[in-house]
Steps between C-alpha positions, in 0.01 A plus 500: 500500500679838529442756229801526274560855387710530188782749533553670164786718389522840676290771333709728280474860614642813342735690732358846577723798420480716812582870535728414794704268275536772234602756764760264648651423156509867395652609833777238493578570132518876565737448794719258301540730197551821702781352710751276319277385215533800266881543545549132408258541206694806376838318522353192328353710218823701462707180466252350252502820288880557522623145460867594508470630859616301800293507820729773642483688167119493509500633859730785392284576194184517713674724759606741223131553415425679828671331793263312729196631308640333186415165661135604531439604138159384385370446856237776483253446347574188290642259761233610750218450247638154417552400865152610611310330216687187390408304816127561447519388136693186600255407779187550287625314192693225685194428715276461192755294303571272799126440552438405135814281485373307807151472344666317207664255742849655541686434827561777756866521390423528125207738550721715729770527232237560229330770705831676566599486132162638385524773764852586381382548140209717618741712710709570191218611273290683763754704694865391481553553125479879493650537852816298418524682165489845663742397779748372240462817289581714806799286598648482148436853369800640694690525168286807425633663818858401411459690172433817703123507447264493800289181477121556485288426808339160554157611377646694205687183395183292542289738290771530234516120457118478501467772232763338275426131551165475681413210736755274329778746581436517875455121508819425307648169613173387661522153337844450658356615837217245462749216426713608798203517738342168402832311519584685823184401682494148365861424594493695828196306620638162392857559626377640835287188554799275416717696744232469770488120449880483529500708822230275650709189423816653653319625814282189540170685457197327353332606174259786570670594829565875526850631439661762726561858379868439413410174321230683300750775408755237391247307288351811335846656458623189318185503285540870420877484443491189279218658296763737359577226242274702267724810517543499116130596474565790740802621298289478181222699671744775607652523150155527339403784738842671517562857378867415431584603141678248274495533118558123469191412702210370284189716473162372624653256746322174576604249767675285233680792332618633837630157603705475177630858538620446861648157429690617189647798690556361850465121478337281767664702779318812377165328548576453871616856578336626820427154638681576832282800600196305377578214741549762774163650408333157526651444847394850620144445373492171690621660825233773467217258421591230754686667788286816504185323381375397845544849646328658197223238516427590863492875421264452202262280704484770773438771238232319298352264762524231226704181529781487245509168314771574241819297513816707519 
């Protein structure tokens, strides 16, 4: 009688967070933000802060702040700090959260969404809160210049806010950033997977079969673009961090107070200001991560001698 060996469930292993993965993520993020990423971010923030502006009006307003350089306000150092660190935070936290979700019996799909959402919250509180706050301050403090006064430097502004308001001041709007990031990652992951399933059905590919580069860009682009449904959170975040002066604006803004203020002044449409450049930003991030990902992956593996395992 042949020995029957019982085949149990596969052993659950924690995904290692490799230096090569962190380097790949930081490199792609830095490229994305330094090319089209920051100009789209500046236009999006300008529209969210000046909700009466059209898209063309926002472009004109940004141009008036220094021509081409106006589109790169907040890039150095804040956008660079954010781009080079947020990927590492996401990978570390998402890996841990995904592992523990699976240990409690969650499916790959649910644990993937849960890991992404936990990583998004960690991004907000660890690095993105103060970076988005300082970027928004730089983009929206142009009213000082319009009054004929030379705006203070980036670091002078940072230290002034820190002296007056402490850690809370430089992290203003961080709760809105956390809500945006967790809903972003959750919906982007879920919607991208749905889009991938749809593409497989249309092209006749089996479940698990690899998609081509253009198919991956389409699926991730749809996931990223459709994730802009949470634009009201982004508009709330910008308003909370904005240096725009308005005597009617409530003091000590919370997410709820800011929502009521924007809705009472600009209605539902006001909560979706800047959604067009945000969709464009999502598509550009996708192109950078997917289309350039393979080339970057190859370069990082040559540099470090370590196989990159991160998905891009």
